[in-house]
CSV table of C-alpha atoms and ligand atoms in Angstrom, one decimal:
chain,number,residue,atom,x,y,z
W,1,UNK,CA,-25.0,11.7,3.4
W,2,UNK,CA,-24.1,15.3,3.4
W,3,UNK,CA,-20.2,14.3,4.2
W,4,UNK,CA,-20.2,12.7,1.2
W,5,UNK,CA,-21.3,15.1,-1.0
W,6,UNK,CA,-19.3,17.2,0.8
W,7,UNK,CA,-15.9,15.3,-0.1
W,8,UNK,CA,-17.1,15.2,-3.7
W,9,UNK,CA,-15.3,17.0,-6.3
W,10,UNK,CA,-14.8,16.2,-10.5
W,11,UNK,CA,-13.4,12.5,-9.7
W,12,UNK,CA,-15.8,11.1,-7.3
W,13,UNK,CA,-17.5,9.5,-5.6
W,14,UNK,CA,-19.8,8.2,-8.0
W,15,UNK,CA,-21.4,5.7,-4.8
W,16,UNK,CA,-22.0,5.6,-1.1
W,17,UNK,CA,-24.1,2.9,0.2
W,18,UNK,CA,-24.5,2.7,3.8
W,19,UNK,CA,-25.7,-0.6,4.9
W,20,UNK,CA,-27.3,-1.6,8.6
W,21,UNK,CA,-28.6,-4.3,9.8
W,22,UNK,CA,-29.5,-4.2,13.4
W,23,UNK,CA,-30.8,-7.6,14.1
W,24,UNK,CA,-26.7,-8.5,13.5
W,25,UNK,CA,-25.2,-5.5,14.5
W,26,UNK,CA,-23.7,-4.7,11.1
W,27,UNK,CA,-22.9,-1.4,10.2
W,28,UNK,CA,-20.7,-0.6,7.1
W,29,UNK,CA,-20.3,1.9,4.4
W,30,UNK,CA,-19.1,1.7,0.8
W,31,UNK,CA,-17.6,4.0,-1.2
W,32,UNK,CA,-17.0,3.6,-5.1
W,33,UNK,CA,-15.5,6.6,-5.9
W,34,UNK,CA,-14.7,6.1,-9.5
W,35,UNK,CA,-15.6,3.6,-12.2
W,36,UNK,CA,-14.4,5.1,-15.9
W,37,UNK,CA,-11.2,2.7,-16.1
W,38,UNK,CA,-13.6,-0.2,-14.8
W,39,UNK,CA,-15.0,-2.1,-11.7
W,40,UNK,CA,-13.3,-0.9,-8.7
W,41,UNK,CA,-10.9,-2.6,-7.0
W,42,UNK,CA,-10.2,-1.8,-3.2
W,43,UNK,CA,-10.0,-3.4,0.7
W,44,UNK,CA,-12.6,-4.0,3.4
W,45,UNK,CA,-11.2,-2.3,6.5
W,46,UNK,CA,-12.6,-3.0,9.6
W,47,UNK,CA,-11.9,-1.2,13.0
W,48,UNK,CA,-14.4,0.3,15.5
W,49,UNK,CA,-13.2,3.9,14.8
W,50,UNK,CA,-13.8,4.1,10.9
W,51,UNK,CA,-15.5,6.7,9.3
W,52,UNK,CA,-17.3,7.8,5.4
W,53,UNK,CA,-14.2,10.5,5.8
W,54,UNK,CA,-11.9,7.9,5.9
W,55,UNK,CA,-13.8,5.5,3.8
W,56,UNK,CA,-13.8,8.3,1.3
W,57,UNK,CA,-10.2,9.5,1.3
W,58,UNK,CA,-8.6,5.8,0.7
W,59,UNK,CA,-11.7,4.8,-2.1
W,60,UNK,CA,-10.0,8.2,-3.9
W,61,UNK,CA,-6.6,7.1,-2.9
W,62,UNK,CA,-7.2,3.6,-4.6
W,63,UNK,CA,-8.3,5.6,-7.9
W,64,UNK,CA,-5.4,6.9,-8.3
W,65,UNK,CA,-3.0,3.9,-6.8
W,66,UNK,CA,-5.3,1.9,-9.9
W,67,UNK,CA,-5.0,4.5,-12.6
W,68,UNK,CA,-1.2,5.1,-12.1
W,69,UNK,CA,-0.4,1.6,-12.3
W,70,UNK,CA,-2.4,1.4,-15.7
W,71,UNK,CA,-5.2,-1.0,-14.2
W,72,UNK,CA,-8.3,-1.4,-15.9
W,73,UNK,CA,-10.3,-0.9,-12.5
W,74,UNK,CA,-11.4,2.3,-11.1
W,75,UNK,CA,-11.3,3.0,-6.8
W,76,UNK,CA,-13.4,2.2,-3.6
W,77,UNK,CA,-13.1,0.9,-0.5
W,78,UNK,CA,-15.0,-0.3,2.4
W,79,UNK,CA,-15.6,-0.3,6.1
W,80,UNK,CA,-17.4,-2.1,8.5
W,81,UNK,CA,-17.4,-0.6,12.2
W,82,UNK,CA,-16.5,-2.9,14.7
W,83,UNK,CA,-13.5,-5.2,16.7
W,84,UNK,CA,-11.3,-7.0,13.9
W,85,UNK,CA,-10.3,-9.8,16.6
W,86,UNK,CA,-14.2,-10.6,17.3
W,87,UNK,CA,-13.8,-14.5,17.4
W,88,UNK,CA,-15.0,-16.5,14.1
W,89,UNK,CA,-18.3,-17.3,14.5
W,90,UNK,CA,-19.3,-13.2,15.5
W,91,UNK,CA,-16.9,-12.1,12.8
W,92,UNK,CA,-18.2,-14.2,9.9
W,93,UNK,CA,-21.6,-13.6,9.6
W,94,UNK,CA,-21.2,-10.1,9.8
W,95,UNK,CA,-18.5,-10.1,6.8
W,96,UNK,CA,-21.0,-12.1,5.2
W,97,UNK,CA,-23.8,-10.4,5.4
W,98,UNK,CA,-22.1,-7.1,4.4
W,99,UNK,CA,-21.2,-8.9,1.0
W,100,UNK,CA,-24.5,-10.3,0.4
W,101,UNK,CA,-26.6,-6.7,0.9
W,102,UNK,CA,-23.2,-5.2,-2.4
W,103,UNK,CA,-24.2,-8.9,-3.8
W,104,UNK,CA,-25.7,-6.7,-7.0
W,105,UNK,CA,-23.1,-4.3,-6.8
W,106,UNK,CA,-20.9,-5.0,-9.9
W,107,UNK,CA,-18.4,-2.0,-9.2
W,108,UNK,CA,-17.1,-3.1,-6.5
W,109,UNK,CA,-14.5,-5.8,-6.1
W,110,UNK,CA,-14.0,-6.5,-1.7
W,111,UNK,CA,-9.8,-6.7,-1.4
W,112,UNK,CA,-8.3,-7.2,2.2
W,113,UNK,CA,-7.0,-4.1,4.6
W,114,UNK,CA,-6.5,-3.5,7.7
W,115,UNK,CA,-8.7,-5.7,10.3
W,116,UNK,CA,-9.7,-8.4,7.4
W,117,UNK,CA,-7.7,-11.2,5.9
W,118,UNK,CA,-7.7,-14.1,2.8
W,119,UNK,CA,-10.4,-16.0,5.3
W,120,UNK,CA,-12.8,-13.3,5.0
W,121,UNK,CA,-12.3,-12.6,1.3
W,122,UNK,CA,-12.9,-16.3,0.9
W,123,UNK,CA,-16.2,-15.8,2.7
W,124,UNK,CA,-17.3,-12.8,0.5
W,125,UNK,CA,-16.3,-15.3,-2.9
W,126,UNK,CA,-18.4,-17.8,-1.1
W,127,UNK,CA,-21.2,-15.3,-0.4
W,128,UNK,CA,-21.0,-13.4,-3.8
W,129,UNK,CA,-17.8,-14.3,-6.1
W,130,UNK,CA,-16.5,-11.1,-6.5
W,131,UNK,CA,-13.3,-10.3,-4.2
W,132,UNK,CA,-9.4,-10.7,-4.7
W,133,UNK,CA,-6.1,-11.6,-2.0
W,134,UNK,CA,-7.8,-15.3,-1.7
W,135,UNK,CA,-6.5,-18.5,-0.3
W,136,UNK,CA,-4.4,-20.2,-2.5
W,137,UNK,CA,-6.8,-23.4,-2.3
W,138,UNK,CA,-9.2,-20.5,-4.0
W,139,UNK,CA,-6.9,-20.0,-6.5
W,140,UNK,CA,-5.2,-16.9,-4.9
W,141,UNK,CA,-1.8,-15.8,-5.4
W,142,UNK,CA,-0.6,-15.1,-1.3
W,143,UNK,CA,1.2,-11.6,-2.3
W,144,UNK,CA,1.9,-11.0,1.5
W,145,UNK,CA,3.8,-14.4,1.7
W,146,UNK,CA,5.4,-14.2,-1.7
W,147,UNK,CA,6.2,-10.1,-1.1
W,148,UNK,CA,4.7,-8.7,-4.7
W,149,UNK,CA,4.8,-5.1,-2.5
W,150,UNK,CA,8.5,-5.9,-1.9
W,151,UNK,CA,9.2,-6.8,-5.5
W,152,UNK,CA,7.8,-3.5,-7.1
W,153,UNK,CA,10.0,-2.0,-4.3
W,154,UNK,CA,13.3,-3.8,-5.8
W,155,UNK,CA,12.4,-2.8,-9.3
W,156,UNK,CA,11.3,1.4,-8.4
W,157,UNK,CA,14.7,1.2,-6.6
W,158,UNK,CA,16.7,0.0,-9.4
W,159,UNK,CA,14.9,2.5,-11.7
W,160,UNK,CA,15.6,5.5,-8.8
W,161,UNK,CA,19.5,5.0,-8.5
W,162,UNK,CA,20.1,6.5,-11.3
W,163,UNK,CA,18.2,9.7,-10.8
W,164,UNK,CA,20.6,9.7,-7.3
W,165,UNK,CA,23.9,9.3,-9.0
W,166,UNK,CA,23.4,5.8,-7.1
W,167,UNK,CA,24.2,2.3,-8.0
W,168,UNK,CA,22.5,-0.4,-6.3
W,169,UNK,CA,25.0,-2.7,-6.0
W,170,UNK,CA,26.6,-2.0,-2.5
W,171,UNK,CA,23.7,0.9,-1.8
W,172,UNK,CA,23.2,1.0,2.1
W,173,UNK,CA,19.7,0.4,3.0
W,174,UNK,CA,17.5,1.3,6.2
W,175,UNK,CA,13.8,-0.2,6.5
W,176,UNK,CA,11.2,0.9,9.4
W,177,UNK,CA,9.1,-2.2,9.5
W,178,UNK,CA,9.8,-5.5,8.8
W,179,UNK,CA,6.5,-7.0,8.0
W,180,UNK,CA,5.2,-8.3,4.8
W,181,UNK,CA,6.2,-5.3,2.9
W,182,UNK,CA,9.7,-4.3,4.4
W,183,UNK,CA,10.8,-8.0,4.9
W,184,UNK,CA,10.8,-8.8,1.1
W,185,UNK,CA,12.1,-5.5,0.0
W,186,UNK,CA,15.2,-6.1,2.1
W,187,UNK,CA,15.3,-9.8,0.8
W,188,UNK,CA,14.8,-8.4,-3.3
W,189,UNK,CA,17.1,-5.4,-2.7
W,190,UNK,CA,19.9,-8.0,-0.9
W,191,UNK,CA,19.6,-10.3,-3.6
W,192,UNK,CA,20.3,-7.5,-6.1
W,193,UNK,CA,23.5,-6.6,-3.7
W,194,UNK,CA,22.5,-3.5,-1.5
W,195,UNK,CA,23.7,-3.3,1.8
W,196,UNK,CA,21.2,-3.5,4.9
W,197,UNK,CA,22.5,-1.2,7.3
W,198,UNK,CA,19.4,-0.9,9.8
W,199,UNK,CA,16.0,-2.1,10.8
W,200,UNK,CA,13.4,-1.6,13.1
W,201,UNK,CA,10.1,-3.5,14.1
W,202,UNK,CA,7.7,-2.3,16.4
W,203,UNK,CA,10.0,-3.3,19.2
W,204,UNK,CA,12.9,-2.3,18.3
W,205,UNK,CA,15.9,-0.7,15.5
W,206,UNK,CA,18.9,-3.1,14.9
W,207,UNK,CA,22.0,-1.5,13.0
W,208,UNK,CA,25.5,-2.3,11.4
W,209,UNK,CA,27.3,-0.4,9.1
W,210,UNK,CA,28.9,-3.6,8.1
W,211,UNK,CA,25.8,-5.0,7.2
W,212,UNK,CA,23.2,-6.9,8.4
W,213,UNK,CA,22.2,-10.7,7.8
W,214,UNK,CA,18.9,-10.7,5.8
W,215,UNK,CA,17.8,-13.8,5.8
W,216,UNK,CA,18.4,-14.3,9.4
W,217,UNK,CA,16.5,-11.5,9.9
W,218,UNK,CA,13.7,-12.8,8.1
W,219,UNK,CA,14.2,-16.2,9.9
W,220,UNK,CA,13.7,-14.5,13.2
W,221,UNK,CA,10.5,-12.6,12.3
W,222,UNK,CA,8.5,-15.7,10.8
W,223,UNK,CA,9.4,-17.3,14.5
W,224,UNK,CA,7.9,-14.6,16.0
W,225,UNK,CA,10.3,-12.8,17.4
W,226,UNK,CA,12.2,-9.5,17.8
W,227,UNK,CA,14.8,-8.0,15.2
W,228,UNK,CA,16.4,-7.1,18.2
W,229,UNK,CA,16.9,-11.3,19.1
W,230,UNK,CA,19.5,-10.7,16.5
W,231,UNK,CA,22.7,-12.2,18.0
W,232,UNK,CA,24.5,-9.4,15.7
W,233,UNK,CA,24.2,-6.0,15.6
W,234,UNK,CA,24.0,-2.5,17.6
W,235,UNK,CA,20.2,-2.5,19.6
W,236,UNK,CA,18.5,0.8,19.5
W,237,UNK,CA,15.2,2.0,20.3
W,238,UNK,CA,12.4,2.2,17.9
W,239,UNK,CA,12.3,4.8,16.1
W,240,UNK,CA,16.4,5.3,15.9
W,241,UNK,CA,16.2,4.0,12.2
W,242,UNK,CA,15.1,7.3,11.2
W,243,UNK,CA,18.7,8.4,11.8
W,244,UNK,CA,20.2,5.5,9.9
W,245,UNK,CA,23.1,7.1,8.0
W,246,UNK,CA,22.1,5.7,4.4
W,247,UNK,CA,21.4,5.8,1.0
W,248,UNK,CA,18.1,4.1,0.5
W,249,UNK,CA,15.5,5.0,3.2
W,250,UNK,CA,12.2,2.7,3.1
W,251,UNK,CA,9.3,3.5,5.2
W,252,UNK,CA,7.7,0.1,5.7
W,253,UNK,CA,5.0,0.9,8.4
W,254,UNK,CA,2.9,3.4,9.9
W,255,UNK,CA,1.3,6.5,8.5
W,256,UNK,CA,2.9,10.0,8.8
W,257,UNK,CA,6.1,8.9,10.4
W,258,UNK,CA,8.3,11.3,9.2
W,259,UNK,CA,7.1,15.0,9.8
W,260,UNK,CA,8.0,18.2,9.8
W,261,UNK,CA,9.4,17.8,13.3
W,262,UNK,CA,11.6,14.5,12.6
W,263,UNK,CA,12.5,15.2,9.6
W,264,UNK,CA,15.4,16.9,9.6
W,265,UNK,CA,16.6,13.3,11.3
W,266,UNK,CA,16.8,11.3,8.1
W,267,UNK,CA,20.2,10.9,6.6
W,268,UNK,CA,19.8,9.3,3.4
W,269,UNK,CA,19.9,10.2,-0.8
W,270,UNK,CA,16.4,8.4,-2.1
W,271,UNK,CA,13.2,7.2,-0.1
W,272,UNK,CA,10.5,4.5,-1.9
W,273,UNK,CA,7.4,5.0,0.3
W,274,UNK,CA,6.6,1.5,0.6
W,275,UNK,CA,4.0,2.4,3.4
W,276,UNK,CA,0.8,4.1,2.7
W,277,UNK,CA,1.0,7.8,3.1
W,278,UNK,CA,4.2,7.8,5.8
W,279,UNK,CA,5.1,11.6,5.4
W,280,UNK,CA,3.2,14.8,5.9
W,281,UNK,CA,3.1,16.8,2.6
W,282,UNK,CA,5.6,19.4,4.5
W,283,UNK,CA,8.1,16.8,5.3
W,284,UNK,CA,8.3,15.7,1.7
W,285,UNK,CA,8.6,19.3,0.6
W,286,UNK,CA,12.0,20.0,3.1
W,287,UNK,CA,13.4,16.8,1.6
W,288,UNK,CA,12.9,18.0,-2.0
W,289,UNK,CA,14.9,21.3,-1.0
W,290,UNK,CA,17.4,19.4,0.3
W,291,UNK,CA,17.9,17.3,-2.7
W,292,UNK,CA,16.6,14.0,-1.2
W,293,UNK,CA,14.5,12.4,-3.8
W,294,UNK,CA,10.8,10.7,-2.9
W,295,UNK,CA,9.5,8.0,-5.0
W,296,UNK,CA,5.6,8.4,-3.3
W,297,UNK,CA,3.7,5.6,-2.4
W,298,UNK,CA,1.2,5.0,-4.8
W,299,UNK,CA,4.0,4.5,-7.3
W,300,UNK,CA,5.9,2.7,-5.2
W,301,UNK,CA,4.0,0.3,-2.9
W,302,UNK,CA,1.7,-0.8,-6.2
W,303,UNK,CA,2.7,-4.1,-6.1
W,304,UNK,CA,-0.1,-5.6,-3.9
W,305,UNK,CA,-2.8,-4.1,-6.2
W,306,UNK,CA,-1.2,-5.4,-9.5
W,307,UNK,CA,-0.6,-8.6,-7.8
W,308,UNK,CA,-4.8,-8.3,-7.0
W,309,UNK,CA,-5.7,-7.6,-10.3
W,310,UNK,CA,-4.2,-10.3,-12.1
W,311,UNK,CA,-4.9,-12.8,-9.3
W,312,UNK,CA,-8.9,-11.6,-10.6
W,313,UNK,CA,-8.0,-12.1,-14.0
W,314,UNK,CA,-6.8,-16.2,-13.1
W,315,UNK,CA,-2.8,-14.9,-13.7
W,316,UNK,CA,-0.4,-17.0,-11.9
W,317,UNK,CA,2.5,-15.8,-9.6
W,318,UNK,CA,5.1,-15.4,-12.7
W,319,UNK,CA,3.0,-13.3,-14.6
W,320,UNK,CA,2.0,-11.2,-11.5
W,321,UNK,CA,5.6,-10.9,-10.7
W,322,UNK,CA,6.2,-9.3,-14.4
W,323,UNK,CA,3.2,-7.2,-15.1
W,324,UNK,CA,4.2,-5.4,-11.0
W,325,UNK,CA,8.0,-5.5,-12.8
W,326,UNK,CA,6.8,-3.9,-16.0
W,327,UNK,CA,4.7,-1.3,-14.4
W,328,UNK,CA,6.3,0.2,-11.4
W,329,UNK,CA,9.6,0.5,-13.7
W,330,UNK,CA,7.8,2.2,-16.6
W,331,UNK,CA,5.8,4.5,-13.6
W,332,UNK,CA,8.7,5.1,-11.6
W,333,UNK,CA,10.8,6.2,-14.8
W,334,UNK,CA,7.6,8.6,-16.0
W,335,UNK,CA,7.5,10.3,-12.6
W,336,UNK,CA,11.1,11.4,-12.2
W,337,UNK,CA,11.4,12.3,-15.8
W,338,UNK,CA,8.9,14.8,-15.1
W,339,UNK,CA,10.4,15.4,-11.7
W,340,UNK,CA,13.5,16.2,-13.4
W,341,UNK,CA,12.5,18.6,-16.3
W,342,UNK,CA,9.8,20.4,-14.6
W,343,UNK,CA,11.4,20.7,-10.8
W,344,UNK,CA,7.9,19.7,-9.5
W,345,UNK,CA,7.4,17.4,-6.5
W,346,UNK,CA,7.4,14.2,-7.0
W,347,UNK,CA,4.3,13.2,-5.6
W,348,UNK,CA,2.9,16.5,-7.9
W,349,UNK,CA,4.0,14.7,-10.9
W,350,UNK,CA,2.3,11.3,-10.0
W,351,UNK,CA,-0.9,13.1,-9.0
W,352,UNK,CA,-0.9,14.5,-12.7
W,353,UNK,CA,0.2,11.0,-14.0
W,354,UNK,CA,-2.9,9.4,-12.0
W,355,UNK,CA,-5.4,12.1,-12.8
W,356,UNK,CA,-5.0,12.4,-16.5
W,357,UNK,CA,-5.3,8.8,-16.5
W,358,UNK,CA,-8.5,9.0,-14.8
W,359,UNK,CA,-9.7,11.7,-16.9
W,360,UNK,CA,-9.1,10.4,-20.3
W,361,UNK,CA,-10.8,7.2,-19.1
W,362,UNK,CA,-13.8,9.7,-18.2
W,363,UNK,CA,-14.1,11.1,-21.7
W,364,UNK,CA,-15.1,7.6,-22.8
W,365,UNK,CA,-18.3,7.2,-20.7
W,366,UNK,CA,-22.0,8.7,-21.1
W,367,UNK,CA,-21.9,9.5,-17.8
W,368,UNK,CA,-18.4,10.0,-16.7
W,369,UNK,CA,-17.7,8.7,-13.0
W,370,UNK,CA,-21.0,6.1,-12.9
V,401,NAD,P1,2.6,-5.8,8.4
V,401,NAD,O1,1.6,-5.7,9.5
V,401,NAD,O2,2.9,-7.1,7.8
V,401,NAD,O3,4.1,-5.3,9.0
V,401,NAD,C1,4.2,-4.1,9.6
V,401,NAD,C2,5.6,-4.0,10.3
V,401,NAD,O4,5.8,-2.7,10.8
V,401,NAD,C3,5.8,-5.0,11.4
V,401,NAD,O5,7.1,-5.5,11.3
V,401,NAD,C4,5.6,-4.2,12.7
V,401,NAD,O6,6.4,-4.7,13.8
V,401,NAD,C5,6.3,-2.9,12.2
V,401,NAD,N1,5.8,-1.7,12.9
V,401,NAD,C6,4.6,-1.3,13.4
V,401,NAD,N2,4.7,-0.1,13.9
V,401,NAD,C7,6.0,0.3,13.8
V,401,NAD,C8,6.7,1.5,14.2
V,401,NAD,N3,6.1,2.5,14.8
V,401,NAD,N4,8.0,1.5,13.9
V,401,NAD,C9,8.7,0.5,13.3
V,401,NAD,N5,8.0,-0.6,12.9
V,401,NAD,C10,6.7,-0.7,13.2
V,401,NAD,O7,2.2,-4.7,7.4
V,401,NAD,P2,2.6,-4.6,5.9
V,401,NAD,O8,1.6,-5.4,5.0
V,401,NAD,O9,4.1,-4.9,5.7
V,401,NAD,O10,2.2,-3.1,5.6
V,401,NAD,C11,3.1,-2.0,6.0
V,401,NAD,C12,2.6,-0.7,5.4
V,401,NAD,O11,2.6,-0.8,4.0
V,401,NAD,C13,1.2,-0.4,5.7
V,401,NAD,O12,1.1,1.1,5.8
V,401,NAD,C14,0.3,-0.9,4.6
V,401,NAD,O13,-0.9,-0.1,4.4
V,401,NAD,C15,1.3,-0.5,3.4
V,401,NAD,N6,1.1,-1.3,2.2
V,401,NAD,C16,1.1,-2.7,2.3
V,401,NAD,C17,1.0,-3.4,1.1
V,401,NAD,C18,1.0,-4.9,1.1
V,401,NAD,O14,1.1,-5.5,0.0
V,401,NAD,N7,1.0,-5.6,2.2
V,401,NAD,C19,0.8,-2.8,-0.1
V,401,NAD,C20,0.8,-1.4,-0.2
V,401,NAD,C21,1.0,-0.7,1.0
């Protein structure tokens, strides 16, 4: 317990709850970290090597992800320590029985993450009825398979350009990943007539200037293969997307892949973090000074969460689509105004934009995180 007081400051958290139960070898921790705008809404992460540190940095990181994108539901997050690939009937109960010991736990809402999926959040409904990302047969709205992440991606672009004396239309794109998130913001950003110039998977970049064929792409990905099966384009290792020549630069993968060390490598005008945290603070400072502009990620990749949120309030897919439309525009456009009368960091000015949203939630309660 004293690491969690330890990480506590004026936002949070309000909550950790450890929760064991030998006889099924479940161990898991929650952490609500702040409830003033409402029930808290954030994944279960499972993976042998989780921590309360980590538990604690993401619940705080969902705060803010929630409050920028004007959600009436505070942050937290879960973990449970073990092997995400444990076969069904291992995996199940312990998912389970984690979600019946938060079954009175009202602030907390379970969302998938890393290592969990819509099966288990259908087992947590089943268990306890409180969780988002279902099934469709559930009444979920799929946002991996629709790409609501990708949509909010589109949108924050075409709000961006024109802070980059940029127009979209014929705008040369670069993503690193080409999952669920960097798939369909190549597929929105295509449709809306940018150019994709390179992209990489974990196996591989594949590049052309000319232009690259999206939806074949896309074709080749849901078959389970390579980008590099590609019939078209130059093959490159990995990580040679980085030095894409290009005007739109989208980080669709890892954490902390561009650093103070690489950085120097990337050759484009305007990045939308569509991963979570993909740059070291230092990184994002050295492209500020060299006039590259940074839309961070929790303005930028919000479209999963809004997608969550109305998917808990019984929205369908349309209205989803619009309210992740309405809000990372309007979020986007806040954050570089400010970027652009105040010279502050971008990610400075959506820290402010978060946190006074937080606060002026606080100054409601009696007790203002609980
Ligand atoms: P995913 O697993 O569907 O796709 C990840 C992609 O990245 C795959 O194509 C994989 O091959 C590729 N990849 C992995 N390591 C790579 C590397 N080193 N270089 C290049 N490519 C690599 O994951 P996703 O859902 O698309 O999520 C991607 C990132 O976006 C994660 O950081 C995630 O936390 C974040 N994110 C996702 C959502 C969402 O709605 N899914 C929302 C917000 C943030």
């Amino acid at each position: 317990m004293a690491d969690a007081f330890a990480l506590a400051d004026e936002l949070g958290p309000a909550k950790v709850i450890h929760v064991c139960e030998p006889s099924l070898g479940l161990k898991a921790v929650l952490v609500v970290d702040n409830v003033a705008r409402g029930p808290s809404i954030g994944g279960l992460r499972m993976a042998p090597d989780v921590s309360v540190q980590e538990c604690a940095r993401l619940a705080r990181a969902m705060t803010l992800k929630n409050a920028a994108a004007g959600l009436p539901h505070g942050g937290g997050k879960s973990v449970l320590y073990g092997d995400p690939r444990l076969p069904r009937d291992k995996k199940e109960p312990l998912i389970r029985a984690f979600a019946h010991a938060l079954r009175n736990e009202q602030d907390y809402i379970f969302g998938p993450d890393m290592g969990t999926d819509e099966s288990c959040m259908a087992w947590v409904k089943d268990e306890i009825g409180r969780s988002v990302g279902l099934p469709a047969a559930l009444g979920g709205i799929p946002l991996d398979e629709i790409g609501a992440t990708g949509w909010g991606l589109a949108h924050c672009a075409e709000v961006a350009v024109a802070y980059c004396d940029l127009r979209l239309e014929g705008a040369r794109v670069a993503i690193q990943g080409f999952g669920a998130v960097g798939r369909h913001a190549a597929r929105f950003l295509a449709a809306r007539g940018a150019v994709l110039v390179a992209a990489s998977d974990s196996r591989g970049t594949i590049a052309d200037g000319r232009g690259l064929d999206v939806a074949e792409l896309i074709r080749l990905k849901q078959a389970g293969r390579a980008l590099c099966d590609h019939a078209a384009g130059e093959k490159l290792e990995r990580d040679a997307v980085i030095d894409a020549e290009c005007d739109i630069w989208i980080p669709a993968a890892r954490p902390d892949v561009i650093r103070e060390a690489n950085v120097r490598h990337l050759r484009t005008k305007l990045v939308l973090q569509g991963a979570n945290i993909p740059f070291t603070p230092g990184a994002e400072k050295m492209l500020a000074q060299r006039g590259v502009l940074v839309v961070p990620d929790f303005i930028a990749n919000a479209g999963g969460v809004i997608c969550a949120a109305m998917e808990y309030r019984g929205a369908t897919q349309p209205a989803a689509f619009a309210a992740i439309e309405e809000k990372v525009r309007a979020n986007t456009a806040a954050v570089l105004d400010e970027v652009k009368a105040r010279g502050v960091l971008p990610r400075e000015a959506a820290l402010v934009l978060a946190t006074k949203r937080v606060t002026q939630a606080m100054g409601y309660r009696r007790f203002s995180i609980l």
